[in-house]
PDB file of N, CA and C in Angstrom:
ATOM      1  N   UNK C   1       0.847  -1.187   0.000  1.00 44.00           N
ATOM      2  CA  UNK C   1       0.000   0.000   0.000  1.00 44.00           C
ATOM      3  C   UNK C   1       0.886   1.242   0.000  1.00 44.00           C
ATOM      4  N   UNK C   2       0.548   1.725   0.996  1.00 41.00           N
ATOM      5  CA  UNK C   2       1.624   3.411   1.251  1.00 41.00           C
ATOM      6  C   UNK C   2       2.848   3.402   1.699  1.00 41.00           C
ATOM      7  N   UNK C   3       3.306   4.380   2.532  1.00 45.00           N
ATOM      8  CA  UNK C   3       4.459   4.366   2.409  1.00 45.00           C
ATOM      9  C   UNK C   3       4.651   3.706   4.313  1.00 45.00           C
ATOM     10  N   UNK C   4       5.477   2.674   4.305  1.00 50.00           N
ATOM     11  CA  UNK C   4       5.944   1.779   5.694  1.00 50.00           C
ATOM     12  C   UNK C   4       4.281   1.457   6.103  1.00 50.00           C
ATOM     13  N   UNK C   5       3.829   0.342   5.148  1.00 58.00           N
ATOM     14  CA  UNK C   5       2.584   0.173   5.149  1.00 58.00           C
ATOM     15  C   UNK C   5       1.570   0.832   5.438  1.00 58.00           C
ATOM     16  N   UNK C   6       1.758   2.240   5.644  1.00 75.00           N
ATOM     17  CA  UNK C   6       0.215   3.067   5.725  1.00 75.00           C
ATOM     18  C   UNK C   6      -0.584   2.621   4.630  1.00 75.00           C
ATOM     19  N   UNK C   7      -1.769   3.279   5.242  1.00 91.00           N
ATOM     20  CA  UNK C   7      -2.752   3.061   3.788  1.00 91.00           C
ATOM     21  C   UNK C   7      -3.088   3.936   3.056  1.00 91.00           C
ATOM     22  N   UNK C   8      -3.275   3.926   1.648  1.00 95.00           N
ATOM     23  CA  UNK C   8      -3.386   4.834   0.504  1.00 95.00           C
ATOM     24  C   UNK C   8      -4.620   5.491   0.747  1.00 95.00           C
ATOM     25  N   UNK C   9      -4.659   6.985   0.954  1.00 97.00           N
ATOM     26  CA  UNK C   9      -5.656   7.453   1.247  1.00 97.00           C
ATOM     27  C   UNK C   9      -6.048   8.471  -0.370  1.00 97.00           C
ATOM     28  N   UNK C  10      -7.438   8.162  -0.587  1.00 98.00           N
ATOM     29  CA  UNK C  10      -7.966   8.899  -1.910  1.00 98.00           C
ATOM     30  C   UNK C  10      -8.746   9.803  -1.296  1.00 98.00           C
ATOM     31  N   UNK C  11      -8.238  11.147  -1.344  1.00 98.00           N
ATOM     32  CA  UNK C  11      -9.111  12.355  -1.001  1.00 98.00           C
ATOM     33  C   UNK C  11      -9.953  13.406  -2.479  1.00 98.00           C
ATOM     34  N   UNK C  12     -11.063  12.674  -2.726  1.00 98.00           N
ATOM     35  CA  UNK C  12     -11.538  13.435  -3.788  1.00 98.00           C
ATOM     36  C   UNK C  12     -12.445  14.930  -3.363  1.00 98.00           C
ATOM     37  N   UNK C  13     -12.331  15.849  -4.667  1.00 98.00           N
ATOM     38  CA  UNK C  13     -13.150  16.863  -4.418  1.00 98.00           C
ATOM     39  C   UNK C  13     -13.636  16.881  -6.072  1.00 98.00           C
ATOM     40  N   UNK C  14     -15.247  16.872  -5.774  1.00 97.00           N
ATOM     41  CA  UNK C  14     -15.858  17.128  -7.079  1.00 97.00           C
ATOM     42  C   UNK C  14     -16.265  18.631  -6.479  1.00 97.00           C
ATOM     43  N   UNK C  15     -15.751  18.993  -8.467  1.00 97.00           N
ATOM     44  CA  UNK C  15     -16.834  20.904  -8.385  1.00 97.00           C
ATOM     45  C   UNK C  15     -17.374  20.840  -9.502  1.00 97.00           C
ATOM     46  N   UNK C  16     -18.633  21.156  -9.587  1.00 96.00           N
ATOM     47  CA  UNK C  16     -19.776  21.321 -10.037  1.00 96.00           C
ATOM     48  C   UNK C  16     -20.167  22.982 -10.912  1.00 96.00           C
ATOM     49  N   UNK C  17     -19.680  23.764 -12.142  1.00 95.00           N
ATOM     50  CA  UNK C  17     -19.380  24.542 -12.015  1.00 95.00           C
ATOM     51  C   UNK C  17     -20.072  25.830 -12.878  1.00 95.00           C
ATOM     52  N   UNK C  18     -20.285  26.719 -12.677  1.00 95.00           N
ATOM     53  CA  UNK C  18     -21.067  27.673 -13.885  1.00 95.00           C
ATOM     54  C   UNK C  18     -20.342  27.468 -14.928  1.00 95.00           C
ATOM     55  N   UNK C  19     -20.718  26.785 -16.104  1.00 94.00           N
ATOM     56  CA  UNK C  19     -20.439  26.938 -17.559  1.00 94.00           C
ATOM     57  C   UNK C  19     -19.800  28.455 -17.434  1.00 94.00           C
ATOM     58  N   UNK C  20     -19.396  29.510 -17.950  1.00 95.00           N
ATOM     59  CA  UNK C  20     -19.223  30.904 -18.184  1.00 95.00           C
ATOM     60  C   UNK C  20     -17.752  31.102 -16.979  1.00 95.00           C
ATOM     61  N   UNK C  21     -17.344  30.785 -16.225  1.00 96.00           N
ATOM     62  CA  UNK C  21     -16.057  30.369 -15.782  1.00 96.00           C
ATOM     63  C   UNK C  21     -15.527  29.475 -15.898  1.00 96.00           C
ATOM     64  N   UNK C  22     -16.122  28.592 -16.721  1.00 94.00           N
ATOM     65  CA  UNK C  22     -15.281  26.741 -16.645  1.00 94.00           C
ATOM     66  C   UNK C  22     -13.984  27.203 -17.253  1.00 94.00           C
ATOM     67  N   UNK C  23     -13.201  28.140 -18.306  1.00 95.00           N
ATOM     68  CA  UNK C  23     -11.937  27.946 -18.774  1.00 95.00           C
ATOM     69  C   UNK C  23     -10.838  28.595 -17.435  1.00 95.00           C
ATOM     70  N   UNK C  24     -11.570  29.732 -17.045  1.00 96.00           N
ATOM     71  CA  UNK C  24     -10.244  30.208 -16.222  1.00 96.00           C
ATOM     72  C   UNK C  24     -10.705  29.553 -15.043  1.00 96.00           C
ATOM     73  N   UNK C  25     -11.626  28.828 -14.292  1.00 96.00           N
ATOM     74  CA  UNK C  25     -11.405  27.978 -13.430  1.00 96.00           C
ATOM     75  C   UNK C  25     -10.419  27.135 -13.943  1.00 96.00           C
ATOM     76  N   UNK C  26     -10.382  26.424 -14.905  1.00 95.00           N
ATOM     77  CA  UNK C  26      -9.759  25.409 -15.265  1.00 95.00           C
ATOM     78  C   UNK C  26      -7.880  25.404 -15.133  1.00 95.00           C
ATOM     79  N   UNK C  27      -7.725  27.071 -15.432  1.00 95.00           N
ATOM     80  CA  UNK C  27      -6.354  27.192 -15.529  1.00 95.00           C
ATOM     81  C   UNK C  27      -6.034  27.138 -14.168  1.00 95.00           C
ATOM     82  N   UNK C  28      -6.762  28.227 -13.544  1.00 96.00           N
ATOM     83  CA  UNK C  28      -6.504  27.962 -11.781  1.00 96.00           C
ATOM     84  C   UNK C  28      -6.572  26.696 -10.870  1.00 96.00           C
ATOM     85  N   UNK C  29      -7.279  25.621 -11.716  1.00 96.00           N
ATOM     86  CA  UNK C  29      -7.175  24.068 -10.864  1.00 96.00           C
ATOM     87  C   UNK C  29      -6.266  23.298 -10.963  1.00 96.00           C
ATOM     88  N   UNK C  30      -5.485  23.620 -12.494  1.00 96.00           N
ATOM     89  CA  UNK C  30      -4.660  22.842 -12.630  1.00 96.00           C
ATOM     90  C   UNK C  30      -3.275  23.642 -11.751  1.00 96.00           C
ATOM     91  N   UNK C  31      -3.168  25.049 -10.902  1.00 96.00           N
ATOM     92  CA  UNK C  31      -2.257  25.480 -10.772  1.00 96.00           C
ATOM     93  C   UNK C  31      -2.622  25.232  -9.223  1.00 96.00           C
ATOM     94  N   UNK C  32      -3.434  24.941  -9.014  1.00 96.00           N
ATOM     95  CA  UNK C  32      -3.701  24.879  -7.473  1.00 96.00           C
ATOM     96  C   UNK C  32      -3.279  23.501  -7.207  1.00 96.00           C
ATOM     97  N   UNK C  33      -4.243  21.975  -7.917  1.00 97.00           N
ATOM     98  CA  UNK C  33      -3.409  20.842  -7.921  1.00 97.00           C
ATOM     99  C   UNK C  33      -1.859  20.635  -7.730  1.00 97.00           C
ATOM    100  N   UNK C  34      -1.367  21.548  -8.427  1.00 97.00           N
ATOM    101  CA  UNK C  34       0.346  21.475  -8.603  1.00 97.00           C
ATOM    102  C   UNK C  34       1.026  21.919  -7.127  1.00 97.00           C
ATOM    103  N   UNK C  35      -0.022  22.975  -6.705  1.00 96.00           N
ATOM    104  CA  UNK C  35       0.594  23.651  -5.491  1.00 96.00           C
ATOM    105  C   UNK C  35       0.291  22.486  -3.899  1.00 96.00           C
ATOM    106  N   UNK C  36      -0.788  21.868  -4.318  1.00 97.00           N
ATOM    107  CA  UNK C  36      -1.376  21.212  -3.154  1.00 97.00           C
ATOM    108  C   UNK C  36      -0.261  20.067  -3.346  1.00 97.00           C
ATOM    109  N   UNK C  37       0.038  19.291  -4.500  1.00 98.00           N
ATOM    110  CA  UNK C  37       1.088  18.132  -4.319  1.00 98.00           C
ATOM    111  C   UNK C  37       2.368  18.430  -4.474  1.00 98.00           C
ATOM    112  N   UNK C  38       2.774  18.860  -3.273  1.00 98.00           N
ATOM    113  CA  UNK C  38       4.125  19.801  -3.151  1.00 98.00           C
ATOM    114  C   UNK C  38       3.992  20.274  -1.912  1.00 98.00           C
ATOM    115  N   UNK C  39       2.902  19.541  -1.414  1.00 97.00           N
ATOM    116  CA  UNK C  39       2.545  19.669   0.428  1.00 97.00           C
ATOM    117  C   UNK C  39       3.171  17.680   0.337  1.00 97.00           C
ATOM    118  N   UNK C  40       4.173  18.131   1.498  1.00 96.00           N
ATOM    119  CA  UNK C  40       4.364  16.677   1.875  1.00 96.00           C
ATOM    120  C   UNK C  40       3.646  15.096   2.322  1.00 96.00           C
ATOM    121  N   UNK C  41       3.077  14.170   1.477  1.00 97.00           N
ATOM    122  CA  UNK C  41       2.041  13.960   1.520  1.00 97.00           C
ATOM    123  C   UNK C  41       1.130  13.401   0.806  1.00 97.00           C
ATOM    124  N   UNK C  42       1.524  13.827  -0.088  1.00 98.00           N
ATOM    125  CA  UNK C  42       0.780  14.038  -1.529  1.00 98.00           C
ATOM    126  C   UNK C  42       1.113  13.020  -2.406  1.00 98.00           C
ATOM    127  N   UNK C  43       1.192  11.703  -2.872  1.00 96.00           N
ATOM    128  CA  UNK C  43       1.941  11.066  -4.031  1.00 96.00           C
ATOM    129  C   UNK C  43       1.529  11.157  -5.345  1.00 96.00           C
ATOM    130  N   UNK C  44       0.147  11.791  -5.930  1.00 97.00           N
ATOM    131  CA  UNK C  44      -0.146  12.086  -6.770  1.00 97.00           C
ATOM    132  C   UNK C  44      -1.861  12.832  -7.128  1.00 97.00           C
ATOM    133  N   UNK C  45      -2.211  12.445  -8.356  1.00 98.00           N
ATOM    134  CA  UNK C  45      -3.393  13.302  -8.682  1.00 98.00           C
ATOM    135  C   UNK C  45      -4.287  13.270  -9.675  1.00 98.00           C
ATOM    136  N   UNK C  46      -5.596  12.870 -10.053  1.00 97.00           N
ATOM    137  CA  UNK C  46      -5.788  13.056 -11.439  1.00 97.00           C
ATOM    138  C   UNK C  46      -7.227  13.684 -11.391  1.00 97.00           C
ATOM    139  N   UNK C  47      -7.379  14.565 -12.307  1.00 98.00           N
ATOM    140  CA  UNK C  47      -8.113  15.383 -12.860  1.00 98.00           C
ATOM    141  C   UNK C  47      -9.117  14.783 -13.810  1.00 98.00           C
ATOM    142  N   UNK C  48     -10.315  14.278 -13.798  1.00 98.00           N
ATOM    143  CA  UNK C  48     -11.575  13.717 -13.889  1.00 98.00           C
ATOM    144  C   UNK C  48     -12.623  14.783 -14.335  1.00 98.00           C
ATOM    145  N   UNK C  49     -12.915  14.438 -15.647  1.00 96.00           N
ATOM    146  CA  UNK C  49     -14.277  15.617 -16.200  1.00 96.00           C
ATOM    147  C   UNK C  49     -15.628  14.543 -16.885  1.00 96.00           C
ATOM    148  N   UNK C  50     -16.480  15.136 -16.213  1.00 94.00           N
ATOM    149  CA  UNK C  50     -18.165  14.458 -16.730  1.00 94.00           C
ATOM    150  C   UNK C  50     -18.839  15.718 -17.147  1.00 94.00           C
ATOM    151  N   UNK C  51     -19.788  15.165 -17.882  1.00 88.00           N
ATOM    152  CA  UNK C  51     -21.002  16.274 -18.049  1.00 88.00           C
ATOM    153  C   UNK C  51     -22.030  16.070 -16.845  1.00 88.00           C
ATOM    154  N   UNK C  52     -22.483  16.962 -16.519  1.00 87.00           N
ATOM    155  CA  UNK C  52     -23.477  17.311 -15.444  1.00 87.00           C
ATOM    156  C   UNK C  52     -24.736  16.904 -16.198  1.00 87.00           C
ATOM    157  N   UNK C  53     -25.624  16.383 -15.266  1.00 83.00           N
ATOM    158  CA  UNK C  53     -26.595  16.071 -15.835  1.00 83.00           C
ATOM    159  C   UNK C  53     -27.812  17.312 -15.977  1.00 83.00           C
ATOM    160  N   UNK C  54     -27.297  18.502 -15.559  1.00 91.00           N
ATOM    161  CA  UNK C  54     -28.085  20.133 -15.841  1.00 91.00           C
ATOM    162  C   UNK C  54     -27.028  20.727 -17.130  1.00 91.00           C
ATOM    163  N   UNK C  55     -26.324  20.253 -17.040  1.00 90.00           N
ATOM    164  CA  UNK C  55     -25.260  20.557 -18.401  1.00 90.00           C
ATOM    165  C   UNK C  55     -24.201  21.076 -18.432  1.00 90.00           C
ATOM    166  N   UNK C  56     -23.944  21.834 -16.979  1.00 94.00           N
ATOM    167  CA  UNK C  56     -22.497  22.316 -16.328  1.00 94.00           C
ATOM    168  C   UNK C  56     -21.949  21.273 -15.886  1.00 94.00           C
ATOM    169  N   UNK C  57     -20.031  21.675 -16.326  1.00 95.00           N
ATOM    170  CA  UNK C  57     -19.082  21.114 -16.038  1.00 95.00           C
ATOM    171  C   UNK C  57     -19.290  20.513 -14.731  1.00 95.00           C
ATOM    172  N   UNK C  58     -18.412  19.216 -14.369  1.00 97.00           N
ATOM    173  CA  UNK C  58     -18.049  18.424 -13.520  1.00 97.00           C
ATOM    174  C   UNK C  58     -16.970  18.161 -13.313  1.00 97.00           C
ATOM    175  N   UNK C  59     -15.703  18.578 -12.279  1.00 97.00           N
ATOM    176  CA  UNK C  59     -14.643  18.275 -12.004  1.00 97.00           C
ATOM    177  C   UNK C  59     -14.325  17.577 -11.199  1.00 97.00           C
ATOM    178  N   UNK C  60     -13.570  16.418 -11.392  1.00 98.00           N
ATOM    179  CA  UNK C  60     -13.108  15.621  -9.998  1.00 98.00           C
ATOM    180  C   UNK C  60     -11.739  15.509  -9.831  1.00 98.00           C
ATOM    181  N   UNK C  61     -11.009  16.371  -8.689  1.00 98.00           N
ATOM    182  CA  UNK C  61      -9.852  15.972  -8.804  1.00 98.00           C
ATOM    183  C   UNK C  61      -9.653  14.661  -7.424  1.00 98.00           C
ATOM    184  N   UNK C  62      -9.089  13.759  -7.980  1.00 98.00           N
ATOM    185  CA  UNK C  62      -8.832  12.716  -7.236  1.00 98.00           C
ATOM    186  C   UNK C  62      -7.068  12.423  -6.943  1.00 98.00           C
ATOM    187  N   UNK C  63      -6.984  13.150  -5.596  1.00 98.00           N
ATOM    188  CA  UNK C  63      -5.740  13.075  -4.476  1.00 98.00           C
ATOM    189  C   UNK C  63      -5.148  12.067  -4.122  1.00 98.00           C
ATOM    190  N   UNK C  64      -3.635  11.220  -3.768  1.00 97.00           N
ATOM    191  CA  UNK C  64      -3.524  10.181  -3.305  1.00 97.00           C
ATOM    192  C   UNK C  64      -2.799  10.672  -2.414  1.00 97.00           C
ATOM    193  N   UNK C  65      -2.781  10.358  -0.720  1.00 98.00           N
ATOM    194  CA  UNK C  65      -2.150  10.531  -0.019  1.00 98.00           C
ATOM    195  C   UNK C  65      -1.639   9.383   0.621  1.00 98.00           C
ATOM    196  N   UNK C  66      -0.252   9.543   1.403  1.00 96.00           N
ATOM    197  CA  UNK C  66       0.347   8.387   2.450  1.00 96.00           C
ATOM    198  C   UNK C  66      -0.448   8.051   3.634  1.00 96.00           C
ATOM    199  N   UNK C  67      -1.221   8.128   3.554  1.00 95.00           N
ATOM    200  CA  UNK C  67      -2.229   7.648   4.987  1.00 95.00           C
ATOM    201  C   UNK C  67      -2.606   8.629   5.321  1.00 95.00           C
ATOM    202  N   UNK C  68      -3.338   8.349   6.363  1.00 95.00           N
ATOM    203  CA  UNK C  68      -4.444   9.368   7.278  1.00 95.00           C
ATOM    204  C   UNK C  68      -4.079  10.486   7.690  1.00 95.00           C
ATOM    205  N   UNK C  69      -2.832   9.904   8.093  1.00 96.00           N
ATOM    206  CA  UNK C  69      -2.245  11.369   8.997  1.00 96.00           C
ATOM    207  C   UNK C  69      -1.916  12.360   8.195  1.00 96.00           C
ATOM    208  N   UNK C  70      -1.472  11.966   7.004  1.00 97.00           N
ATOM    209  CA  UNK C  70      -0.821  13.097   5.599  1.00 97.00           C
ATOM    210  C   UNK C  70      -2.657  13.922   5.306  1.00 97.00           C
ATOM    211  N   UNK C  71      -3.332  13.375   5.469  1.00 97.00           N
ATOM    212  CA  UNK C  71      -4.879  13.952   5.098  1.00 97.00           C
ATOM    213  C   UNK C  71      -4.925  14.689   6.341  1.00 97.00           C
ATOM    214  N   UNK C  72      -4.747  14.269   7.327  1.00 97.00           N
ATOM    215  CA  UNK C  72      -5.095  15.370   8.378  1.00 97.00           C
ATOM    216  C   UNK C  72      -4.523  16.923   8.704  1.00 97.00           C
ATOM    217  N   UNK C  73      -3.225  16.007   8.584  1.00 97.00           N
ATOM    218  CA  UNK C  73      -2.175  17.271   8.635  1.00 97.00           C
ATOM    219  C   UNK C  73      -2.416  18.380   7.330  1.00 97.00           C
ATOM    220  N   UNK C  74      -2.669  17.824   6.474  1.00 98.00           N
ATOM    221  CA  UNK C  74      -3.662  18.780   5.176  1.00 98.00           C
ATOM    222  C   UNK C  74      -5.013  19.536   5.320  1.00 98.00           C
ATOM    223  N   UNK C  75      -5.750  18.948   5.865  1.00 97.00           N
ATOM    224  CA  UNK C  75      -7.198  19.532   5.881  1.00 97.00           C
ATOM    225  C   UNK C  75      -6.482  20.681   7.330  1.00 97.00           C
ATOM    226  N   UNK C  76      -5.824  19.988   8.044  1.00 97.00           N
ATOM    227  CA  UNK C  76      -5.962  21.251   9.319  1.00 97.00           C
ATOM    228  C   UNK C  76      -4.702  22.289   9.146  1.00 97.00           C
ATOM    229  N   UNK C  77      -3.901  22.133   8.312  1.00 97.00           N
ATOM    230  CA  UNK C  77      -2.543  23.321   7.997  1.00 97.00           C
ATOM    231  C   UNK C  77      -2.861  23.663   7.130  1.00 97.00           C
ATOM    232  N   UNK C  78      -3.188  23.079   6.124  1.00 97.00           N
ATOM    233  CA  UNK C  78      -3.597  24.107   4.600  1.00 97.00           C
ATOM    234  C   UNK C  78      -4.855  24.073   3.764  1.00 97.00           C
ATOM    235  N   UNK C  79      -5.530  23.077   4.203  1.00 96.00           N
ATOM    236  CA  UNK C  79      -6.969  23.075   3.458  1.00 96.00           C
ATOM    237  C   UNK C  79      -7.728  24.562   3.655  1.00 96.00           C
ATOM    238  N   UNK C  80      -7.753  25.482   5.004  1.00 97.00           N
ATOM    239  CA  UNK C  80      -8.789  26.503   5.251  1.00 97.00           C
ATOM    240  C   UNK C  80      -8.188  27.774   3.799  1.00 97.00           C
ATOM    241  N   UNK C  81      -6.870  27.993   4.010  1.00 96.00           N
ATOM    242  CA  UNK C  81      -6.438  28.406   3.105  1.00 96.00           C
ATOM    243  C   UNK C  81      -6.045  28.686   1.519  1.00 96.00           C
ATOM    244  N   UNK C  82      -6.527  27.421   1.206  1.00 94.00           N
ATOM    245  CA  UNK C  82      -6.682  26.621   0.034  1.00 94.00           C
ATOM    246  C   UNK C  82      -7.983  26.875  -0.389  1.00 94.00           C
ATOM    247  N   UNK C  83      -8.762  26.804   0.433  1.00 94.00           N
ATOM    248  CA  UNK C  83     -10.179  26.628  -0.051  1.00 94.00           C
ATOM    249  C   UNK C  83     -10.846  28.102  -0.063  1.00 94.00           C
ATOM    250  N   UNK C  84     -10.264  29.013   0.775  1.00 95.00           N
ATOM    251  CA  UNK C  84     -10.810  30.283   1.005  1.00 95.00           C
ATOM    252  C   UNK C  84     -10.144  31.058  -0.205  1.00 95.00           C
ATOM    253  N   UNK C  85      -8.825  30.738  -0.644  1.00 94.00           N
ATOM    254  CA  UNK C  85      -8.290  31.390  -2.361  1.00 94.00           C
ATOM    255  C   UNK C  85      -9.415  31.148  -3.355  1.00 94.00           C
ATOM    256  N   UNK C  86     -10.333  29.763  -2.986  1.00 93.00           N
ATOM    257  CA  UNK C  86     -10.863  29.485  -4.735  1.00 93.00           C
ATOM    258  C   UNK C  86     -12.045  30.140  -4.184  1.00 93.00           C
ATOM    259  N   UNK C  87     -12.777  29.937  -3.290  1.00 94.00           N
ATOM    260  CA  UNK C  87     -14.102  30.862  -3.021  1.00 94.00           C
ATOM    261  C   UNK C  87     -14.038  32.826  -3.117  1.00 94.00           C
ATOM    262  N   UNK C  88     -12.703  33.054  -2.663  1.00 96.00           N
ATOM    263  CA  UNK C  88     -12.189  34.588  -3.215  1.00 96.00           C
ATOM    264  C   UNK C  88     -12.506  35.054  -4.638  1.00 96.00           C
ATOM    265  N   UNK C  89     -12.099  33.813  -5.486  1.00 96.00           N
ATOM    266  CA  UNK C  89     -11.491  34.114  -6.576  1.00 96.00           C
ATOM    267  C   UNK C  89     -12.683  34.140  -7.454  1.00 96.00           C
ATOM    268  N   UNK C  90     -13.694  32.786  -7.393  1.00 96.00           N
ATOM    269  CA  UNK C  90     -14.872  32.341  -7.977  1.00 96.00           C
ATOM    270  C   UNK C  90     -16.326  32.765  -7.154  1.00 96.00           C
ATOM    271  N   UNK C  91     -16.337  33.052  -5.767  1.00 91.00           N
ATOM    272  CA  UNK C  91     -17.038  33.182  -5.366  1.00 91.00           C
ATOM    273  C   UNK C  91     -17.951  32.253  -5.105  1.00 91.00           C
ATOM    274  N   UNK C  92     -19.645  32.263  -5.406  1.00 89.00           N
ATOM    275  CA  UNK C  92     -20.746  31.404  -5.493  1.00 89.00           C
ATOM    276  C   UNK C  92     -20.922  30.444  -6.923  1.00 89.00           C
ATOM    277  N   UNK C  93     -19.963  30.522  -7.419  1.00 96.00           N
ATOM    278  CA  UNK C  93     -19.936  30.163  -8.833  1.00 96.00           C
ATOM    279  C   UNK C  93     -19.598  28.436  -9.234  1.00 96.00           C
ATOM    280  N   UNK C  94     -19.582  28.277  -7.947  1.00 96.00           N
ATOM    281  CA  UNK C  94     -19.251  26.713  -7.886  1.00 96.00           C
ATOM    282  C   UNK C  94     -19.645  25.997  -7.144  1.00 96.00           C
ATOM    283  N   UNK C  95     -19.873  24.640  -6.682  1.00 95.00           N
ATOM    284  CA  UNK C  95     -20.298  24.156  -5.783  1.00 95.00           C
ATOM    285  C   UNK C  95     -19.325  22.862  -5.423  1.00 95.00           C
ATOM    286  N   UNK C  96     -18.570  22.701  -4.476  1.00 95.00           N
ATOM    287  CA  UNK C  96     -17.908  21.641  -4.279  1.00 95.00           C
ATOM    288  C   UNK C  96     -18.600  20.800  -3.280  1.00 95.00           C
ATOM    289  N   UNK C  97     -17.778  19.424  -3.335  1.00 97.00           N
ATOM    290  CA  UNK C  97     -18.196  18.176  -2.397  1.00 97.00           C
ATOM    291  C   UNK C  97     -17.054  17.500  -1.933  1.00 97.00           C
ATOM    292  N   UNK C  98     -16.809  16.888  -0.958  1.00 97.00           N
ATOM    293  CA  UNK C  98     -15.572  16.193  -0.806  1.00 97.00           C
ATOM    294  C   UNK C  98     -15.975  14.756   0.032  1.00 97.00           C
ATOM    295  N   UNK C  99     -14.863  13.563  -1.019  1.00 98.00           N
ATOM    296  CA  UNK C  99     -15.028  12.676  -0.168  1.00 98.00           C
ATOM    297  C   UNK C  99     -13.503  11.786  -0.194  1.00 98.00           C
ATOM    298  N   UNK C 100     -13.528  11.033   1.021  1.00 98.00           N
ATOM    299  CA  UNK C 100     -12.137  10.429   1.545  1.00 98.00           C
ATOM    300  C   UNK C 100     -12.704   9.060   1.952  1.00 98.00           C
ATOM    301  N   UNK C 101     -11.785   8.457   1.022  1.00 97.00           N
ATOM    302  CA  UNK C 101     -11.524   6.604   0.454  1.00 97.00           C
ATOM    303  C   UNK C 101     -10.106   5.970   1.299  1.00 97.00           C
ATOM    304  N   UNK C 102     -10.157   4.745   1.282  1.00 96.00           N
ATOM    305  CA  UNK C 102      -9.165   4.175   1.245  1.00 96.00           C
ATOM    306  C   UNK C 102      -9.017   3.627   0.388  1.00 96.00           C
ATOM    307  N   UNK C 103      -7.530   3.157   0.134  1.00 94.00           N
ATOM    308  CA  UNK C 103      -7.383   2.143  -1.195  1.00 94.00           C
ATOM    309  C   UNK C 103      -7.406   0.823  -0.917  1.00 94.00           C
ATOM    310  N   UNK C 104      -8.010   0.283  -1.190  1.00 93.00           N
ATOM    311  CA  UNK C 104      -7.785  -1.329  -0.704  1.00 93.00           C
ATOM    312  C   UNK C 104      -7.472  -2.293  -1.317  1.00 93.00           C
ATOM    313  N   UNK C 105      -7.007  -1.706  -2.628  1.00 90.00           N
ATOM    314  CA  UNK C 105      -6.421  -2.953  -3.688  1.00 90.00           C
ATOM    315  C   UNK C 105      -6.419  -2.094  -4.962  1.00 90.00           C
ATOM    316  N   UNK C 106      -5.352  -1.794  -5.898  1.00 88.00           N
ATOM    317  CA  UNK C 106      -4.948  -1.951  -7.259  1.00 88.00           C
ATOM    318  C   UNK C 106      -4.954  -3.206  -7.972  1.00 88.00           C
ATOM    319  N   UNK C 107      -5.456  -3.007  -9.260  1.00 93.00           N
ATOM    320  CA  UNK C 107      -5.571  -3.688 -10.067  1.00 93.00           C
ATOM    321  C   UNK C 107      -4.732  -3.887 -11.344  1.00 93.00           C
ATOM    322  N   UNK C 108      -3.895  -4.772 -11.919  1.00 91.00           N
ATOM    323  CA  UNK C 108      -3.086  -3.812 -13.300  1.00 91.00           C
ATOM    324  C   UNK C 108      -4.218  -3.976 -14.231  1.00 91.00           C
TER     325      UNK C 108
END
């Protein structure tokens, strides 16, 4: 699994988003992703798009962290900060959700 057997923790956040900002949200997620895995912690990332079933964008970025504690130490040192830049920036213009997995098996 993780790293000195922790377990692989998947911290997803779907955003849900006004069509009419989806491009420069888009530039800012991919620059925020970059900044968040570069917090110690972090082993990787992938960026997930659906259509909404109202017809606005759907983003999922899906997080892999070294275990629990790397998620904690995240949500309570840099998540308030993190999250209060994109609500600055976008305002009401989005709607996020967040949810936290374990990994319990890869597949090739």
């Amino acid at each position: 699994a993780g790293l000195a057997g922790a377990a692989v923790i998947v911290y997803e956040v779907r955003i849900v988003l006004d069509p009419a900002i989806a491009d420069e949200y888009r530039a800012w997620l991919e620059a925020h992703i970059r900044e968040i895995l570069a917090i110690p912690g972090f082993s990787g990332a992938e960026l997930l798009a659906e259509d909404g079933a109202d017809g606005r964008p759907v983003w999922t970025t899906r997080y892999h962290l070294d275990g629990r504690a790397a998620l904690e130490r995240y949500l309570r040192e840099h998540a308030p900060r993190l999250r209060a830049e994109g609500l600055a920036r976008f305002g009401g213009r989005f709607e996020a959700t967040r949810r936290v997995s374990e990994l319990v098996r890869e597949f090739p």
